[in-house]
Short mmCIF file of C-alpha atoms in Angstrom, two decimals:
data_model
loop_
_atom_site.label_atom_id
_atom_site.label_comp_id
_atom_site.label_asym_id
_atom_site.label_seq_id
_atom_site.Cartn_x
_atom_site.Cartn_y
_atom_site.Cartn_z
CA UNK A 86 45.71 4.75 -95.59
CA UNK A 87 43.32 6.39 -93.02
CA UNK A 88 43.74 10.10 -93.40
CA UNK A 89 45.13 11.82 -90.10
CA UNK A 90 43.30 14.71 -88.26
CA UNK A 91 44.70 17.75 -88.92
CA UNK A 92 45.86 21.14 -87.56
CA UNK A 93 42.75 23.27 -88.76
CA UNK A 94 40.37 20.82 -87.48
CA UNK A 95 42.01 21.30 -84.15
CA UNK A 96 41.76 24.64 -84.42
CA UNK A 97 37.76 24.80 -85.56
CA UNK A 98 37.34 22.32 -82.51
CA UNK A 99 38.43 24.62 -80.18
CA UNK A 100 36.35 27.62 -81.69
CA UNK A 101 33.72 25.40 -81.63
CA UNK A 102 34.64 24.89 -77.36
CA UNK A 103 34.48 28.59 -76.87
CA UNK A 104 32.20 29.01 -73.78
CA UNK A 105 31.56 25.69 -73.72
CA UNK A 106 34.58 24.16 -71.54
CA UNK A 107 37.07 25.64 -70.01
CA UNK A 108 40.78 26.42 -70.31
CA UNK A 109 42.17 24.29 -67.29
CA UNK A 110 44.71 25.10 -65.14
CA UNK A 111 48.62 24.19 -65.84
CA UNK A 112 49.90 24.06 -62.17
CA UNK A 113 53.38 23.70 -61.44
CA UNK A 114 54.62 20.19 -59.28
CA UNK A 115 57.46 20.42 -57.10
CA UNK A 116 57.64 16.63 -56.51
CA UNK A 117 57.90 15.71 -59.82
CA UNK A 118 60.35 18.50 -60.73
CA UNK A 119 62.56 17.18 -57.87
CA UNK A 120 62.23 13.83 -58.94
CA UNK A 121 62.77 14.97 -62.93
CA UNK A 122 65.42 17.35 -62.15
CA UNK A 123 63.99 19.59 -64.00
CA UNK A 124 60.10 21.75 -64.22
CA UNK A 125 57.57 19.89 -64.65
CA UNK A 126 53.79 21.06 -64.92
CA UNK A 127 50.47 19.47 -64.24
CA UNK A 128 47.47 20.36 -66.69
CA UNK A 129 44.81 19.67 -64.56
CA UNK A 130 41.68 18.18 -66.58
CA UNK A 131 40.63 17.15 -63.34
CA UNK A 132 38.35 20.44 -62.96
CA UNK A 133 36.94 20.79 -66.17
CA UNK A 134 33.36 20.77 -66.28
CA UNK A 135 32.22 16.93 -65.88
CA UNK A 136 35.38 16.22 -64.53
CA UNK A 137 37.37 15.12 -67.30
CA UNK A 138 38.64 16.30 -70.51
CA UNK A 139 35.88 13.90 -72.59
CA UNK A 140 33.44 17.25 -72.77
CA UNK A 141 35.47 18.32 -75.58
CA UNK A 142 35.54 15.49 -77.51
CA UNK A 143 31.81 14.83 -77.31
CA UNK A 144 30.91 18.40 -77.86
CA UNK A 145 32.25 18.94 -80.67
CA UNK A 146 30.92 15.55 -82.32
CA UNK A 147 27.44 16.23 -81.21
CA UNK A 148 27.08 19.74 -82.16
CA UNK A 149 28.13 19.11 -85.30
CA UNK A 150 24.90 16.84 -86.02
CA UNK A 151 21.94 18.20 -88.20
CA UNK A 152 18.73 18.68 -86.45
CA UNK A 153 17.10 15.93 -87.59
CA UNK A 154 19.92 13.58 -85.76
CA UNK A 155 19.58 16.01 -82.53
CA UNK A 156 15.63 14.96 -82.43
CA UNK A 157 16.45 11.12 -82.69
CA UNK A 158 18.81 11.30 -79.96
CA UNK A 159 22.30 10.36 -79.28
CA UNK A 160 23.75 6.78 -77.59
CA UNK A 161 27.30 6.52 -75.76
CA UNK A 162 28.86 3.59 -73.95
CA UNK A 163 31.47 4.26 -71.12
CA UNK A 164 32.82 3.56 -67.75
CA UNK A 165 32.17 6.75 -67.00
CA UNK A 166 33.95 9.97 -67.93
CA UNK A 167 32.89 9.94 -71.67
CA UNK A 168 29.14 9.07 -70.41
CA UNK A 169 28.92 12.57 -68.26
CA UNK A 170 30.32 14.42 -71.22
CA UNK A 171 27.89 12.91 -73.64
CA UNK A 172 25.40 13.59 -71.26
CA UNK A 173 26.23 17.40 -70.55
CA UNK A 174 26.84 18.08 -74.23
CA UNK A 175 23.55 16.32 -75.38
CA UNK A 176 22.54 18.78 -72.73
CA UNK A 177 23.63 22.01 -74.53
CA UNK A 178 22.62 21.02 -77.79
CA UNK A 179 19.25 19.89 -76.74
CA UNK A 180 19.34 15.97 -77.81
CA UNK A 181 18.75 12.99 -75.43
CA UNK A 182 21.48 10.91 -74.88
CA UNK A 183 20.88 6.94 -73.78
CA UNK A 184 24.35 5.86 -71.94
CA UNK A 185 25.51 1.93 -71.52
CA UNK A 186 27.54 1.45 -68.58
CA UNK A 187 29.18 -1.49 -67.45
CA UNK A 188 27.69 -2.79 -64.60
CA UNK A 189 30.40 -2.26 -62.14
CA UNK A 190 30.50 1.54 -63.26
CA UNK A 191 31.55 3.78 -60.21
CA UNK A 192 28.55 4.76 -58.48
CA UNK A 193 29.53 8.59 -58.52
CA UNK A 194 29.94 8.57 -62.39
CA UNK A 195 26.84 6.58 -63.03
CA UNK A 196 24.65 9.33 -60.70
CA UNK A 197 26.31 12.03 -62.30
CA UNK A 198 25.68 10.87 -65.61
CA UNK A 199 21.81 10.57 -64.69
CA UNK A 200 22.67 14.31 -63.19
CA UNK A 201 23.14 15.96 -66.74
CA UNK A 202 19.79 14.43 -67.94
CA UNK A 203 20.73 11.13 -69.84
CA UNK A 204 19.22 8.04 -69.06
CA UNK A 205 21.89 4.92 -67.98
CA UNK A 206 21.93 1.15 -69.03
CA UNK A 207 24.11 -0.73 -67.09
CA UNK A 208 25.63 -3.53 -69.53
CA UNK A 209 28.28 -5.88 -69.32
CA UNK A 210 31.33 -6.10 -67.59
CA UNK A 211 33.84 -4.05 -69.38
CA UNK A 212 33.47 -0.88 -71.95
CA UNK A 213 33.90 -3.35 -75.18
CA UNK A 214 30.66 -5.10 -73.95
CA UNK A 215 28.97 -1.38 -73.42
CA UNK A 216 30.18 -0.70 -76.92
CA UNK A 217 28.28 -3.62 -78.77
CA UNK A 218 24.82 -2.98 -76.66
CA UNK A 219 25.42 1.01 -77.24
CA UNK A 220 26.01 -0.08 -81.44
CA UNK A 221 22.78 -2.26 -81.50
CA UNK A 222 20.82 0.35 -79.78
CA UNK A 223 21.54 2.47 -82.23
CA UNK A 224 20.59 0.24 -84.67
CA UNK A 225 17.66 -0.79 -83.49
CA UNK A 226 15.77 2.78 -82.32
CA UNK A 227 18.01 5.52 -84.72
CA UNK A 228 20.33 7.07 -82.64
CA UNK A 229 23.54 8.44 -83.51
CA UNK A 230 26.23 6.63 -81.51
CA UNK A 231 29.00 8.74 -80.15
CA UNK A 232 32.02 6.69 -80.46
CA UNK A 233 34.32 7.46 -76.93
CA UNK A 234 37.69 7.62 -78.83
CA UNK A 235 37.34 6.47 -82.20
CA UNK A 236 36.24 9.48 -84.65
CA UNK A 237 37.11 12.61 -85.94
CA UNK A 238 35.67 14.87 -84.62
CA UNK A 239 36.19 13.39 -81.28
CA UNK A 240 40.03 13.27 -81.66
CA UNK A 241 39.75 17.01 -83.27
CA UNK A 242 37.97 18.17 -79.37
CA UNK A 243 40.40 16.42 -77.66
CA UNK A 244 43.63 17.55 -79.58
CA UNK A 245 42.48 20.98 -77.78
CA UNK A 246 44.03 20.35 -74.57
CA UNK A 247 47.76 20.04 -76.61
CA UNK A 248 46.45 23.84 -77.61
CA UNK A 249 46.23 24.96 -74.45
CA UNK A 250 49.38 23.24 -72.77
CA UNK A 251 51.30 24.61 -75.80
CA UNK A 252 50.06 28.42 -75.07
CA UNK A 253 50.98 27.51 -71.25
CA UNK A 254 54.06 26.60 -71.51
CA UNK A 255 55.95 27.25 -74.64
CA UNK A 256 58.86 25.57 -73.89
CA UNK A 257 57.66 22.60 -73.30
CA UNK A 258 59.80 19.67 -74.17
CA UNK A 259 57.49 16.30 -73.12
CA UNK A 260 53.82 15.45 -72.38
CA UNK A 261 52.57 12.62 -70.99
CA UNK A 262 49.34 11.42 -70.49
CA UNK A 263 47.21 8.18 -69.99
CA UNK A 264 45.85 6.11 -72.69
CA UNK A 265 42.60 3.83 -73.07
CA UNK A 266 41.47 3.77 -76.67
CA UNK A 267 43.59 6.79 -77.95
CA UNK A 268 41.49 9.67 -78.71
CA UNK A 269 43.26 12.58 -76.61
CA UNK A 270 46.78 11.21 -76.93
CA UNK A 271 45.67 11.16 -80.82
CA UNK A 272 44.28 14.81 -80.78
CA UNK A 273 47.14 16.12 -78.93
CA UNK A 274 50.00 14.61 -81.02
CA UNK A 275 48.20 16.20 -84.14
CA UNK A 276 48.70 19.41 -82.32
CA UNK A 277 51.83 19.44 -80.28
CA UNK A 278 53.68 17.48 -83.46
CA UNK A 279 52.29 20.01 -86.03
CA UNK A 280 53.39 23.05 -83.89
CA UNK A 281 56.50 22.01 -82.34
CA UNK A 282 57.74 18.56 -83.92
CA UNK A 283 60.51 18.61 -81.49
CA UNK A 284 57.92 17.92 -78.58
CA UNK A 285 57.65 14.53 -77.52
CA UNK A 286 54.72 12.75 -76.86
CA UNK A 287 54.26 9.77 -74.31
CA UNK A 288 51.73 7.82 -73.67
CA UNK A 289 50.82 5.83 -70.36
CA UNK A 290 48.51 2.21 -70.08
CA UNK A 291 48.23 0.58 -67.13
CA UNK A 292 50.60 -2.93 -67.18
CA UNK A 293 47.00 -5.38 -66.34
CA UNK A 294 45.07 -2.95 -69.50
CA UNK A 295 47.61 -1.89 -72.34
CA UNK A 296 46.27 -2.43 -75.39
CA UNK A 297 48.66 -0.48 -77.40
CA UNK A 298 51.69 -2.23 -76.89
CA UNK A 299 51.17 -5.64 -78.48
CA UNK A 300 49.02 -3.69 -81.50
CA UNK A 301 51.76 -1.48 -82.46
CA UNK A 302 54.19 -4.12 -82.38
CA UNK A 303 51.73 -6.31 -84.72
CA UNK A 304 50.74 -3.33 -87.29
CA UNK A 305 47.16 -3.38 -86.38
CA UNK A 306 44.69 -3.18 -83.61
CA UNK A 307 44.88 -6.29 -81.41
CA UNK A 308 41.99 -7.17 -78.50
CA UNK A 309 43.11 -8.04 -74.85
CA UNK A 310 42.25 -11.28 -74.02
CA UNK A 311 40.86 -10.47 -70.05
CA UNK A 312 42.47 -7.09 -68.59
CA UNK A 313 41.62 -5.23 -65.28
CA UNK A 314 42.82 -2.43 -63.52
CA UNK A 315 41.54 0.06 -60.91
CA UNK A 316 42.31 3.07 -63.94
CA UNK A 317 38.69 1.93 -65.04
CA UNK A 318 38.91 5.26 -67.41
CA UNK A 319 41.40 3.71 -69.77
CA UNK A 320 40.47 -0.07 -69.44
CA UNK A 321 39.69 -0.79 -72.77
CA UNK A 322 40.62 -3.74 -74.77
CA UNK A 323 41.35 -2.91 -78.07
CA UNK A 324 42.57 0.71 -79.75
CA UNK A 325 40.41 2.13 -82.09
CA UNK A 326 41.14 2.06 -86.03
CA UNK A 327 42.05 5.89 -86.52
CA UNK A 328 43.17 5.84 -83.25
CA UNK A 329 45.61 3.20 -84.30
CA UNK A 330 46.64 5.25 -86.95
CA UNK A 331 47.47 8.16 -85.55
CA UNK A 332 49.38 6.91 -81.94
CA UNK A 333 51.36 4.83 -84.74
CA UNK A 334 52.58 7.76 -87.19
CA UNK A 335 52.90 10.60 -84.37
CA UNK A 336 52.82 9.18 -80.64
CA UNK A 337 56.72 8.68 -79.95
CA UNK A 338 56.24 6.04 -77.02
CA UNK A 339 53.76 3.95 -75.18
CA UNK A 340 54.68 2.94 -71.42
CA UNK A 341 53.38 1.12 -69.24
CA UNK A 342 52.84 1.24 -64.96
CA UNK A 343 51.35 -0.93 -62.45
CA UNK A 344 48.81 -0.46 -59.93
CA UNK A 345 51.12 0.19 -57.15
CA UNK A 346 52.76 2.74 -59.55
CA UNK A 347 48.93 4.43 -59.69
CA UNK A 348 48.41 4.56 -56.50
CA UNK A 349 51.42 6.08 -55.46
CA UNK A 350 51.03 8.71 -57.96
CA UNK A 351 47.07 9.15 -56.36
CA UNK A 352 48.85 9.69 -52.73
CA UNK A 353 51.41 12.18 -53.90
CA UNK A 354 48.97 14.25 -55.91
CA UNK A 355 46.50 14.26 -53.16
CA UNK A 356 49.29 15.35 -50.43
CA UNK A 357 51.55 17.18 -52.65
CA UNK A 358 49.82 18.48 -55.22
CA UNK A 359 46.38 18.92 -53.30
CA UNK A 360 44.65 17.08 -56.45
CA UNK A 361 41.60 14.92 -56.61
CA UNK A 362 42.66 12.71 -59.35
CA UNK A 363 41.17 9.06 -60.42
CA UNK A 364 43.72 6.41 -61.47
CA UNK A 365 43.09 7.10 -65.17
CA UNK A 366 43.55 10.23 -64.63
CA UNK A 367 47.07 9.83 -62.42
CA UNK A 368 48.76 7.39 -65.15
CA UNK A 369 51.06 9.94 -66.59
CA UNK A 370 52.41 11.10 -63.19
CA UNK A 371 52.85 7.59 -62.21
CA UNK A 372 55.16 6.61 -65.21
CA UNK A 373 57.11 9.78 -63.84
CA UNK A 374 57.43 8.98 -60.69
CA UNK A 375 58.45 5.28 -61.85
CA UNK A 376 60.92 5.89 -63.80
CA UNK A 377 59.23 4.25 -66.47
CA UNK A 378 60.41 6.85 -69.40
CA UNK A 379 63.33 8.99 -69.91
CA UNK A 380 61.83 12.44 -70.38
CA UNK A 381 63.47 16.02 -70.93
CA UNK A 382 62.12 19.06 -68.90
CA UNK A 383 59.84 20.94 -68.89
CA UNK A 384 57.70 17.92 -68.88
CA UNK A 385 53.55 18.70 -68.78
CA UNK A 386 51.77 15.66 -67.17
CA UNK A 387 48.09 15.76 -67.74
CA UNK A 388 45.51 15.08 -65.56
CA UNK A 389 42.79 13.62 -67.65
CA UNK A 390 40.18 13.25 -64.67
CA UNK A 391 38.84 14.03 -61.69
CA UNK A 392 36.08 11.12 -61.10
CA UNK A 393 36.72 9.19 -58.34
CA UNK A 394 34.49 7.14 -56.09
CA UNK A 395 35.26 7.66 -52.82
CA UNK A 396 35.54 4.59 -51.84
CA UNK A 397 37.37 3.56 -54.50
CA UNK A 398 39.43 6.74 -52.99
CA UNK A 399 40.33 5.19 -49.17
CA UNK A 400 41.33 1.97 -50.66
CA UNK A 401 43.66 3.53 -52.83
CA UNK A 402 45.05 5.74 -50.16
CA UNK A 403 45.40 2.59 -48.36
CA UNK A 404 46.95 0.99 -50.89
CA UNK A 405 49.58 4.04 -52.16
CA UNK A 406 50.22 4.05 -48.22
CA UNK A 407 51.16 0.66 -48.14
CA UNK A 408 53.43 0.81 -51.64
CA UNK A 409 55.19 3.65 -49.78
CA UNK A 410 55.86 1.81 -46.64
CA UNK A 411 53.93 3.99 -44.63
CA UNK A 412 51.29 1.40 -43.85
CA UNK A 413 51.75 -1.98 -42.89
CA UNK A 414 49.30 -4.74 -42.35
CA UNK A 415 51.13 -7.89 -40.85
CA UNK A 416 50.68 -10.95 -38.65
CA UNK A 417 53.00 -11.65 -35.19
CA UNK A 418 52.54 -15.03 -33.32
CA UNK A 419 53.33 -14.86 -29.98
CA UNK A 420 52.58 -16.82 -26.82
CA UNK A 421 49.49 -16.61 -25.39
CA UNK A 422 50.42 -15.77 -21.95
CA UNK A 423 49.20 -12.67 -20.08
CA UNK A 424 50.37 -9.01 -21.02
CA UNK A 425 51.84 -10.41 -24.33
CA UNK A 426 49.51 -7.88 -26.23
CA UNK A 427 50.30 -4.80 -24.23
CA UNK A 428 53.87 -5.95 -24.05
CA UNK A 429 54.00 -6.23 -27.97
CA UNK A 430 52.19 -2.65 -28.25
CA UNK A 431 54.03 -1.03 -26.11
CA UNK A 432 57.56 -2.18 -28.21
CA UNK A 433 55.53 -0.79 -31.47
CA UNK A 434 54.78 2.31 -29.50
CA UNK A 435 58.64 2.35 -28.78
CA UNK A 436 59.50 2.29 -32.41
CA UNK A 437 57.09 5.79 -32.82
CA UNK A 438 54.35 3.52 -35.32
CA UNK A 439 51.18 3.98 -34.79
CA UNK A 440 48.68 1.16 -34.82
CA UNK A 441 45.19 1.51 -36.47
CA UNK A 442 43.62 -1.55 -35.31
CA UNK A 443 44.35 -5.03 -33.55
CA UNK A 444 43.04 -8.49 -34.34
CA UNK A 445 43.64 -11.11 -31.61
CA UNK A 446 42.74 -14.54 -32.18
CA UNK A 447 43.64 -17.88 -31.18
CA UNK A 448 41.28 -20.30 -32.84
CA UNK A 449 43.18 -20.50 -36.33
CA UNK A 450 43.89 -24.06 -36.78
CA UNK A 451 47.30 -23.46 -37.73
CA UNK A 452 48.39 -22.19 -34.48
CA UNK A 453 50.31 -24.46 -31.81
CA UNK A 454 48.95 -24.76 -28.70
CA UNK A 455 49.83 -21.85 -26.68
CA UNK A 456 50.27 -19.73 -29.71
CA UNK A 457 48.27 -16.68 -30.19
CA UNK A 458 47.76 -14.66 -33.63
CA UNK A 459 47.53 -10.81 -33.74
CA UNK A 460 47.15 -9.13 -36.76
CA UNK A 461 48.15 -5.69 -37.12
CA UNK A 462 47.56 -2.44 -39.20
CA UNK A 463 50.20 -0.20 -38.49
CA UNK A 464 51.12 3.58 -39.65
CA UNK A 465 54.94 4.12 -40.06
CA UNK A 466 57.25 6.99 -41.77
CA UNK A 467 58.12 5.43 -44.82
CA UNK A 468 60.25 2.09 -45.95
CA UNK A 469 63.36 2.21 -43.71
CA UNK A 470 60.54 3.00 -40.79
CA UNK A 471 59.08 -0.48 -41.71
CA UNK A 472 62.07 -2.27 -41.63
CA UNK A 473 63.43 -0.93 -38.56
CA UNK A 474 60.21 -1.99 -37.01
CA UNK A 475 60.16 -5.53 -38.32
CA UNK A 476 64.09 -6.03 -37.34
CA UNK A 477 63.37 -4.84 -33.80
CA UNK A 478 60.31 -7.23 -33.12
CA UNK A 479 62.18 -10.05 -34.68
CA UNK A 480 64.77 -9.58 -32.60
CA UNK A 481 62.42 -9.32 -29.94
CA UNK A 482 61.36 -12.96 -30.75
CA UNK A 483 58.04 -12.12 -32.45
CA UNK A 484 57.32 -14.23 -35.44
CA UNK A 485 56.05 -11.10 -38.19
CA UNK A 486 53.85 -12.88 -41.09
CA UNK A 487 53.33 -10.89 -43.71
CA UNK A 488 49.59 -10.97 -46.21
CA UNK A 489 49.84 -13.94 -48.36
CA UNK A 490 53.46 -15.93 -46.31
CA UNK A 491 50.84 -17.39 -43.15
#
């Protein structure tokens, strides 16, 4: 049987940390205790240095290399998070790192990554695929690979964030936090389980990416066939061995969310919580939020990153809008007579919605003669807003089509 990570090597991790990263803010949320009924706490990762709480992990595994491993360099493979904190700790310790990136890495993570001095492949199309051209690179040219999840060491860095939430907030009763391949969720169960057992801890995959699920229920690490999600930060296919081992003896539950889940979570803790979060990094707030777990408060959710392309940013803000019913896109056919459009404004106008932009168009082939199309992107005050809306121009004798019914 593999042999667990244990207390002490927790604790020399995070001696090891000591001016290196930083203790990151816990930072209480008044949505989620509303919606919990009881506190609940965010420990915001999002802000420590490279953006995420991989620094630790990959600090601690790199510094711990002789000098003669240093001088033939270090190679990582990543979507991103784990590549910029290979990258800065290669940095401190004065090795070169090599990172593979998929090739649809966010643009922001792969400049940053280049930012902290390490030079970027982009490979393949997922993390797995960065993982086998990371392996034979260091095969081929002698570099020490620096696993994202699956080592000790790594798991030992990353079990110091349980350390901190545990000096936070004492009487803490759940955490929660995302999953990809296991190696904080690992690190912090050896912690929070070895000094309070009653804590319990929860882990979050996205529904399209979770990995976990169908391994623990066959005994042993099983591969996604396809999986995609926009929490690029935990898409990965399969859990790592020790990873396995440890979310199987001390992880009490693995949940899962989808993406409208996510990106309601993103919205709230960007206008709640005042937050920059990435999906990956929002997974734990979204099972909250969901309902996806029974938990007991206090409850600490942590925010495992901060990396998010921008753009990847609006269309999530879109999206979380729409999820919330506070943004509608939909289709009305009217007659094409004149002042139908103004008269069909003017009703949304009425209603107090605001519309973001108009598409009028008659030449779809699927329109009756005399029929004009006008598709519409509309802001409203949440769900019974929308529905209000919709009832009164149906009434009105508008014919409302919404994305994927035309």
């Amino acid at each position: 049987m593999t042999e667990l990570v244990g207390l002490a090597d927790v604790r020399a991790a995070r001696e090891l940390l000591a001016g290196v990263t930083r203790t990151t803010p816990l930072e209480p949320s008044r949505p989620l205790s509303a919606a919990l009924g009881g506190p609940a706490w965010l420990k915001c990762e999002n802000v420590q240095r490279a953006g995420s709480y991989k620094v630790r992990g990959a600090y601690v595994r790199i510094s711990r290399l002789s000098a003669e491993e240093r001088a033939r360099g270090v190679v990582a493979a990543s979507a991103g998070n784990h590549a910029q904190g290979v990258a800065l700790a290669a940095g401190l310790v004065g090795a070169h790192a090599t990172v593979f990136m998929p090739v649809n890495a966010p643009l922001p993570k792969v400049a940053a990554t280049k930012g902290y001095g390490a030079s970027v492949e982009l490979v393949g199309n997922t993390v797995d695929e960065s993982l086998v051209a990371a392996q034979t690179f260091a095969e081929r040219s002698g570099a020490v690979f620096i696993h994202p999840f699956d080592h000790r060491d790594v798991i030992a860095g990353q079990g110091t964030v349980a350390l901190e939430i545990l000096e936070q907030c004492p009487e803490v009763k759940t955490i929660v936090t995302g999953v990809g391949g296991g190696g904080l969720i690992s690190g912090m169960a050896v912690a929070a389980k070895a000094l309070r057992p009653d804590v319990r801890v929860i882990g979050v995959q996205a529904a399209s990416a979770a990995a976990f699920p169908p391994s623990l229920k066959a005994g042993a690490p099983v591969r996604l066939s396809s999986f995609s999600t926009i929490a690029d930060g935990i898409a990965v296919g399969r859990p790592g061995e020790l990873t396995f081992t440890h979310v199987r003896e001390l992880v009490d539950e693995i949940v899962t969310v989808s993406e409208e889940d996510i990106s309601r979570a993103l919205l709230m803790l960007l206008e709640r919580g005042k937050q920059v979060v990435e999906p990956a990094g929002a997974v734990g707030v979204a099972a909250l939020l969901a309902g996806a777990v029974e938990v007991e408060a206090p409850v600490v959710a942590v925010l495992s990153g901060g990396n998010i392309d921008p753009l990847l940013m609006l269309r999530v803000i879109e999206h979380g809008l729409a999820a919330a019913g506070r943004y509608l896109r939909v289709t009305v056919r009217c007659s094409d007579r004149p002042g139908q459009l103004a008269s069909l404004l003017s009703e949304i106008a009425e209603h107090r919605a605001n519309v973001v932009d108009v598409e009028h168009q008659r030449a779809n082939p699927h329109l009756r003669l005399g029929e004009v199309e006008v598709a519409l992107s509309v802001e409203t005050r949440g769900v019974e807003h929308s529905d209000t809306l919709i009832s009164a121009l149906r009434a009105s004798g508008y014919q409302v089509v919404f994305a994927g019914e035309a």
